[in-house]
Short mmCIF file of C-alpha atoms in Angstrom, two decimals:
data_model
loop_
_atom_site.label_atom_id
_atom_site.label_comp_id
_atom_site.label_asym_id
_atom_site.label_seq_id
_atom_site.Cartn_x
_atom_site.Cartn_y
_atom_site.Cartn_z
CA MET A 1 66.49 123.45 -118.20
CA ASP A 2 67.07 121.42 -115.04
CA ARG A 3 68.62 123.22 -112.11
CA LYS A 4 71.92 122.02 -110.72
CA LYS A 5 71.62 119.57 -107.83
CA LEU A 6 73.10 120.47 -104.46
CA VAL A 7 73.12 118.89 -101.00
CA VAL A 8 73.32 121.17 -97.96
CA ILE A 9 73.77 119.93 -94.39
CA ILE A 10 73.35 122.50 -91.63
CA GLY A 11 72.88 122.53 -87.89
CA PRO A 12 74.23 123.95 -84.65
CA THR A 13 77.76 123.44 -83.42
CA ALA A 14 78.50 119.95 -81.98
CA VAL A 15 75.36 118.34 -83.42
CA GLY A 16 77.35 115.86 -85.55
CA LYS A 17 77.48 117.42 -89.03
CA THR A 18 81.05 116.34 -89.78
CA LYS A 19 80.66 112.60 -89.24
CA LEU A 20 77.32 112.39 -91.01
CA SER A 21 78.46 114.48 -93.97
CA ILE A 22 81.38 112.13 -94.61
CA GLU A 23 79.05 109.11 -94.70
CA ILE A 24 76.67 110.88 -97.09
CA ALA A 25 79.55 112.05 -99.29
CA HIS A 26 80.79 108.47 -99.66
CA ARG A 27 77.34 107.34 -100.81
CA LEU A 28 76.82 110.27 -103.20
CA ASN A 29 80.38 110.44 -104.58
CA GLY A 30 80.39 113.94 -103.15
CA GLU A 31 82.86 116.72 -102.47
CA ILE A 32 82.32 118.97 -99.46
CA ILE A 33 82.41 122.76 -99.42
CA SER A 34 82.84 124.10 -95.91
CA GLY A 35 80.09 126.54 -94.95
CA ASP A 36 81.89 127.63 -91.80
CA SER A 37 83.11 131.22 -91.53
CA MET A 38 86.06 130.35 -89.26
CA GLN A 39 87.51 127.12 -90.66
CA ILE A 40 88.86 129.18 -93.57
CA TYR A 41 91.70 130.40 -91.32
CA LYS A 42 95.06 128.63 -91.32
CA GLY A 43 96.30 127.43 -87.96
CA MET A 44 92.96 127.93 -86.22
CA ASP A 45 92.26 124.23 -85.96
CA ILE A 46 91.29 123.28 -82.42
CA GLY A 47 89.13 126.30 -81.59
CA THR A 48 87.10 125.93 -84.79
CA ALA A 49 86.73 122.12 -84.47
CA LYS A 50 88.26 121.87 -87.94
CA ILE A 51 87.98 118.50 -89.63
CA THR A 52 91.26 116.55 -89.74
CA LYS A 53 92.72 114.71 -92.74
CA GLU A 54 91.91 111.41 -91.03
CA GLU A 55 88.30 112.43 -90.45
CA MET A 56 87.91 113.38 -94.13
CA GLU A 57 88.37 109.69 -95.08
CA GLY A 58 89.50 110.72 -98.55
CA VAL A 59 86.51 112.96 -99.27
CA PRO A 60 87.76 116.21 -100.90
CA HIS A 61 87.06 119.34 -98.86
CA HIS A 62 87.07 122.94 -100.07
CA LEU A 63 87.37 126.37 -98.36
CA ILE A 64 89.38 125.12 -95.40
CA ASP A 65 92.72 126.82 -94.61
CA ILE A 66 92.39 129.37 -97.43
CA LYS A 67 93.01 132.57 -95.44
CA GLU A 68 95.62 133.93 -93.06
CA PRO A 69 94.28 134.78 -89.58
CA ASP A 70 94.70 138.51 -90.16
CA ASP A 71 92.64 138.43 -93.37
CA ASP A 72 89.03 139.54 -93.58
CA TYR A 73 86.37 137.37 -95.18
CA SER A 74 82.84 138.29 -96.20
CA VAL A 75 79.62 136.60 -97.17
CA ALA A 76 79.92 138.24 -100.61
CA GLU A 77 83.35 136.65 -101.10
CA PHE A 78 81.96 133.28 -99.99
CA GLN A 79 79.14 133.55 -102.53
CA GLU A 80 81.57 134.59 -105.27
CA THR A 81 83.85 131.62 -104.52
CA VAL A 82 81.30 128.87 -103.96
CA ARG A 83 79.09 129.18 -107.02
CA PRO A 84 81.92 128.51 -109.53
CA LEU A 85 83.20 125.78 -107.21
CA ILE A 86 79.85 123.99 -107.40
CA ASP A 87 80.22 123.98 -111.20
CA VAL A 88 83.77 122.60 -110.98
CA ILE A 89 82.61 119.73 -108.75
CA MET A 90 79.67 118.95 -111.03
CA ASP A 91 81.95 118.93 -114.08
CA LYS A 92 83.76 116.02 -112.41
CA ASN A 93 80.42 114.16 -112.19
CA LYS A 94 80.50 114.48 -108.42
CA MET A 95 77.86 115.79 -106.04
CA PRO A 96 78.55 119.22 -104.49
CA MET A 97 77.74 119.37 -100.78
CA ILE A 98 77.83 122.43 -98.54
CA VAL A 99 78.26 121.56 -94.88
CA GLY A 100 78.40 124.05 -92.03
CA GLY A 101 76.77 126.32 -89.56
CA THR A 102 77.13 129.88 -90.87
CA GLY A 103 73.59 130.47 -92.05
CA LEU A 104 73.99 133.69 -94.00
CA TYR A 105 76.90 132.23 -95.97
CA ILE A 106 74.80 129.28 -97.08
CA GLN A 107 71.74 131.43 -97.79
CA SER A 108 73.83 133.73 -99.98
CA VAL A 109 74.67 130.82 -102.29
CA LEU A 110 71.21 129.27 -102.45
CA TYR A 111 69.38 132.49 -103.27
CA ASP A 112 70.02 135.26 -105.76
CA TYR A 113 71.34 137.87 -103.36
CA GLN A 114 73.19 140.72 -105.06
CA PHE A 115 75.70 141.96 -102.51
CA THR A 116 77.46 144.15 -105.03
CA GLU A 117 74.39 146.37 -105.13
CA SER A 118 74.53 147.11 -101.40
CA PRO A 119 75.30 150.81 -100.90
CA SER A 120 78.41 151.97 -99.10
CA ASP A 121 79.84 155.12 -97.55
CA PRO A 122 83.56 154.67 -96.72
CA GLU A 123 83.76 157.93 -94.75
CA PHE A 124 80.79 156.99 -92.58
CA ARG A 125 82.34 153.56 -92.03
CA LYS A 126 85.63 155.14 -90.91
CA ARG A 127 83.79 157.32 -88.40
CA LEU A 128 82.08 154.26 -86.96
CA GLU A 129 85.38 152.37 -86.75
CA LEU A 130 86.89 155.30 -84.84
CA GLU A 131 83.90 155.39 -82.51
CA LEU A 132 84.29 151.64 -81.99
CA GLN A 133 87.89 152.16 -80.83
CA GLN A 134 86.88 154.99 -78.50
CA LYS A 135 83.61 153.67 -77.02
CA GLY A 136 83.68 149.91 -77.57
CA GLU A 137 81.52 147.17 -79.07
CA GLN A 138 78.42 147.68 -76.93
CA ALA A 139 78.14 151.37 -77.83
CA ILE A 140 78.21 150.64 -81.57
CA HIS A 141 75.74 147.77 -81.15
CA GLN A 142 73.41 150.11 -79.25
CA LEU A 143 73.46 152.51 -82.21
CA LEU A 144 72.29 149.65 -84.41
CA ALA A 145 69.56 148.68 -81.92
CA GLN A 146 68.17 152.21 -82.15
CA VAL A 147 67.80 152.28 -85.95
CA ASP A 148 67.54 148.60 -86.90
CA PRO A 149 66.41 146.50 -83.90
CA GLU A 150 65.84 143.34 -85.97
CA SER A 151 69.43 143.28 -87.23
CA ALA A 152 70.68 144.11 -83.72
CA LYS A 153 68.91 141.01 -82.39
CA LYS A 154 70.59 138.80 -84.98
CA ILE A 155 74.11 140.25 -84.95
CA HIS A 156 76.24 139.66 -81.86
CA PRO A 157 77.97 142.79 -80.48
CA ASN A 158 81.35 141.06 -80.96
CA ASN A 159 80.73 140.83 -84.70
CA THR A 160 81.61 144.51 -85.14
CA ARG A 161 82.20 144.11 -88.86
CA ARG A 162 78.58 143.13 -89.48
CA VAL A 163 77.27 145.68 -86.97
CA ILE A 164 79.07 148.48 -88.82
CA ARG A 165 77.92 147.14 -92.19
CA ALA A 166 74.28 147.12 -91.04
CA LEU A 167 74.63 150.71 -89.79
CA GLU A 168 76.23 151.71 -93.09
CA ILE A 169 73.35 150.23 -95.11
CA PHE A 170 70.79 152.02 -92.96
CA HIS A 171 72.76 155.26 -93.19
CA CYS A 172 72.80 155.08 -97.01
CA THR A 173 69.23 153.87 -97.64
CA ASN A 174 67.23 154.52 -94.48
CA ILE A 175 66.18 150.88 -94.88
CA PRO A 176 67.24 148.17 -92.35
CA MET A 177 69.66 145.55 -93.68
CA ASP A 178 67.12 142.74 -93.19
CA ASP A 179 64.53 144.61 -95.27
CA HIS A 180 67.20 145.29 -97.90
CA LEU A 181 67.76 141.54 -98.30
CA LYS A 182 64.03 140.79 -98.29
CA GLN A 183 63.55 143.14 -101.24
CA GLN A 184 65.69 140.85 -103.37
CA GLU A 185 64.13 137.90 -105.15
CA ASN A 186 63.85 134.99 -102.73
CA LYS A 187 64.12 132.21 -105.32
CA LEU A 188 66.25 129.09 -105.01
CA LEU A 189 68.96 128.84 -107.67
CA TYR A 190 69.54 125.11 -107.17
CA ASP A 191 67.62 121.89 -106.88
CA VAL A 192 68.65 121.53 -103.26
CA ALA A 193 68.21 118.89 -100.57
CA LEU A 194 68.50 121.01 -97.43
CA ILE A 195 69.19 118.81 -94.41
CA GLY A 196 69.09 120.19 -90.88
CA LEU A 197 70.44 118.26 -87.91
CA THR A 198 68.92 118.97 -84.52
CA MET A 199 69.08 117.46 -81.05
CA ASP A 200 67.47 117.70 -77.64
CA ARG A 201 68.75 120.98 -76.22
CA ASP A 202 70.07 119.57 -72.94
CA VAL A 203 71.93 116.82 -74.77
CA LEU A 204 73.34 119.31 -77.28
CA TYR A 205 74.54 121.60 -74.49
CA GLN A 206 76.26 118.66 -72.78
CA ARG A 207 78.00 117.84 -76.06
CA ILE A 208 79.13 121.46 -76.43
CA ASN A 209 80.55 121.52 -72.89
CA HIS A 210 82.33 118.22 -73.52
CA ARG A 211 83.70 119.50 -76.83
CA VAL A 212 85.24 122.54 -75.08
CA ASP A 213 86.87 120.25 -72.51
CA LEU A 214 88.30 118.16 -75.36
CA MET A 215 89.58 121.28 -77.11
CA VAL A 216 91.46 122.28 -73.97
CA LYS A 217 92.84 118.75 -73.60
CA ASN A 218 93.99 118.81 -77.25
CA GLY A 219 95.92 122.07 -76.88
CA LEU A 220 93.49 124.98 -77.34
CA MET A 221 95.40 127.19 -74.91
CA ASN A 222 98.66 126.76 -76.83
CA GLU A 223 96.92 127.40 -80.15
CA VAL A 224 95.44 130.68 -78.93
CA LYS A 225 98.69 131.67 -77.17
CA HIS A 226 100.50 131.37 -80.51
CA PHE A 227 98.31 134.07 -82.06
CA TYR A 228 98.35 136.12 -78.86
CA ASP A 229 102.16 136.15 -78.84
CA LEU A 230 102.18 137.18 -82.50
CA GLY A 231 100.22 140.27 -81.49
CA LEU A 232 97.19 139.34 -83.58
CA ARG A 233 94.31 141.51 -82.37
CA ASP A 234 91.20 143.26 -83.62
CA THR A 235 90.81 140.81 -86.48
CA GLN A 236 87.74 138.96 -87.65
CA SER A 237 89.33 135.63 -86.71
CA ILE A 238 90.29 136.46 -83.12
CA LYS A 239 86.80 137.75 -82.38
CA ALA A 240 85.52 134.21 -82.89
CA ILE A 241 84.15 132.11 -80.05
CA GLY A 242 87.00 130.01 -78.70
CA TYR A 243 89.63 132.72 -79.16
CA LYS A 244 88.27 135.95 -77.69
CA GLU A 245 87.49 134.25 -74.35
CA ILE A 246 91.05 132.90 -74.05
CA TYR A 247 92.45 136.30 -75.03
CA ASP A 248 90.60 137.77 -72.04
CA TYR A 249 92.36 135.22 -69.83
CA PHE A 250 95.79 136.07 -71.28
CA ASP A 251 94.98 139.77 -70.85
CA GLY A 252 94.31 139.13 -67.15
CA LYS A 253 90.67 140.19 -67.40
CA VAL A 254 89.28 136.84 -66.20
CA SER A 255 90.53 133.72 -64.46
CA TYR A 256 91.26 130.47 -66.31
CA ASP A 257 88.02 128.87 -65.09
CA GLU A 258 86.01 131.97 -65.93
CA ALA A 259 87.40 131.96 -69.47
CA LEU A 260 86.43 128.33 -70.04
CA ASN A 261 82.98 128.83 -68.53
CA GLN A 262 82.46 131.86 -70.75
CA LEU A 263 83.59 129.86 -73.77
CA LYS A 264 81.06 127.13 -72.99
CA GLN A 265 78.29 129.64 -72.39
CA ASN A 266 79.02 131.57 -75.59
CA SER A 267 79.10 128.31 -77.57
CA ARG A 268 75.72 127.26 -76.17
CA ARG A 269 74.22 130.65 -76.97
CA TYR A 270 75.66 130.48 -80.47
CA ALA A 271 74.05 127.07 -81.03
CA LYS A 272 70.71 128.49 -79.94
CA ARG A 273 71.08 131.44 -82.32
CA GLN A 274 72.04 129.09 -85.16
CA LEU A 275 68.89 127.00 -84.71
CA THR A 276 66.67 130.07 -84.52
CA TRP A 277 68.24 131.52 -87.67
CA PHE A 278 67.91 128.31 -89.68
CA ARG A 279 64.27 127.84 -88.68
CA ASN A 280 63.35 131.42 -89.54
CA LYS A 281 65.31 131.81 -92.76
CA LEU A 282 65.54 128.49 -94.58
CA ASP A 283 63.10 125.77 -95.65
CA VAL A 284 64.89 122.93 -93.89
CA ASN A 285 64.02 119.24 -93.57
CA TRP A 286 65.01 118.49 -89.97
CA PHE A 287 66.42 115.22 -88.61
CA ASP A 288 66.65 114.65 -84.87
CA MET A 289 70.06 113.26 -83.91
CA THR A 290 69.33 112.85 -80.17
CA PRO A 291 70.83 109.66 -78.69
CA PRO A 292 70.18 106.85 -78.38
CA LEU A 293 70.06 106.30 -82.10
CA LYS A 294 71.98 104.20 -84.55
CA HIS A 295 74.20 106.37 -86.72
CA GLU A 296 73.89 104.05 -89.71
CA GLN A 297 70.11 104.21 -89.45
CA MET A 298 70.16 108.02 -89.58
CA VAL A 299 72.53 107.94 -92.57
CA ASP A 300 70.10 105.60 -94.36
CA GLU A 301 67.14 107.86 -93.55
CA ILE A 302 68.88 111.05 -94.67
CA PHE A 303 70.29 109.44 -97.82
CA SER A 304 66.79 108.19 -98.73
CA TYR A 305 65.43 111.71 -98.32
CA ILE A 306 68.19 113.17 -100.53
CA ALA A 307 67.69 110.52 -103.21
CA GLY A 308 63.95 111.21 -103.30
CA LYS A 309 64.28 115.00 -103.19
CA LEU A 310 66.90 115.16 -105.96
CA LYS A 311 65.46 112.21 -107.94
CA LEU A 312 68.78 110.37 -107.92
#
């Protein structure tokens, strides 16, 4: 029995995934599933570089604006939602496409990872959450570095939810989270064309800096202030890059310029981590998007690869 066909477009922030994915979707009669862990949140538009209705050009998009900013969201929930959604799109004789930059989310759909089997200890988790409140993010992250250095390298200290989850898995099994995932069958569930977009690092970093400047020009400060005034804190959404830095400014911890510089620096570091993760974890066919290049030419090249890979 033939496996279901799926197109996946990944790459670091600001590399140009949105524009290219729309062009490819038009050619494939595709519908796009967002593989971004932050664009799920309503009202968090500017800071997440969320695609606009105009930019969609009529291409249906899924998993955007599906959660309130104080809701949690997990990779297991993403997996549980996306697999049936792929079937729904295929039943309409359209091509499902996952587009985004959250690597573990995308990996969880492509491979047969069983998150429900991961062990848990609610009491241990509560103790860690209390310790987090008392000692802070770095202290909890240091605990992880002591028992599971590989996971500590991959999980940012700000992502306390994942840090605590990794500690919980180690506590229950005495096996690092990364090894726990490796023990599961690493077999693709789909006939997938996995496209990675990359770019000269200096050019990419310039684009990231410019994107932050545009976000500020388009009202990022007001967007973050809205959530700040609502008293939204200690949530998965507000810990995201683009929000936590501005919160520090509103809290009086840093100056306006320091906040923006930190936002740019964190975004650049995130892009670097994304590229490293994709190259280590997924079998990606990479396409260099460094200017000067003709966008239409790259669309042709990538479409030809997809057509050949999926035998369209």
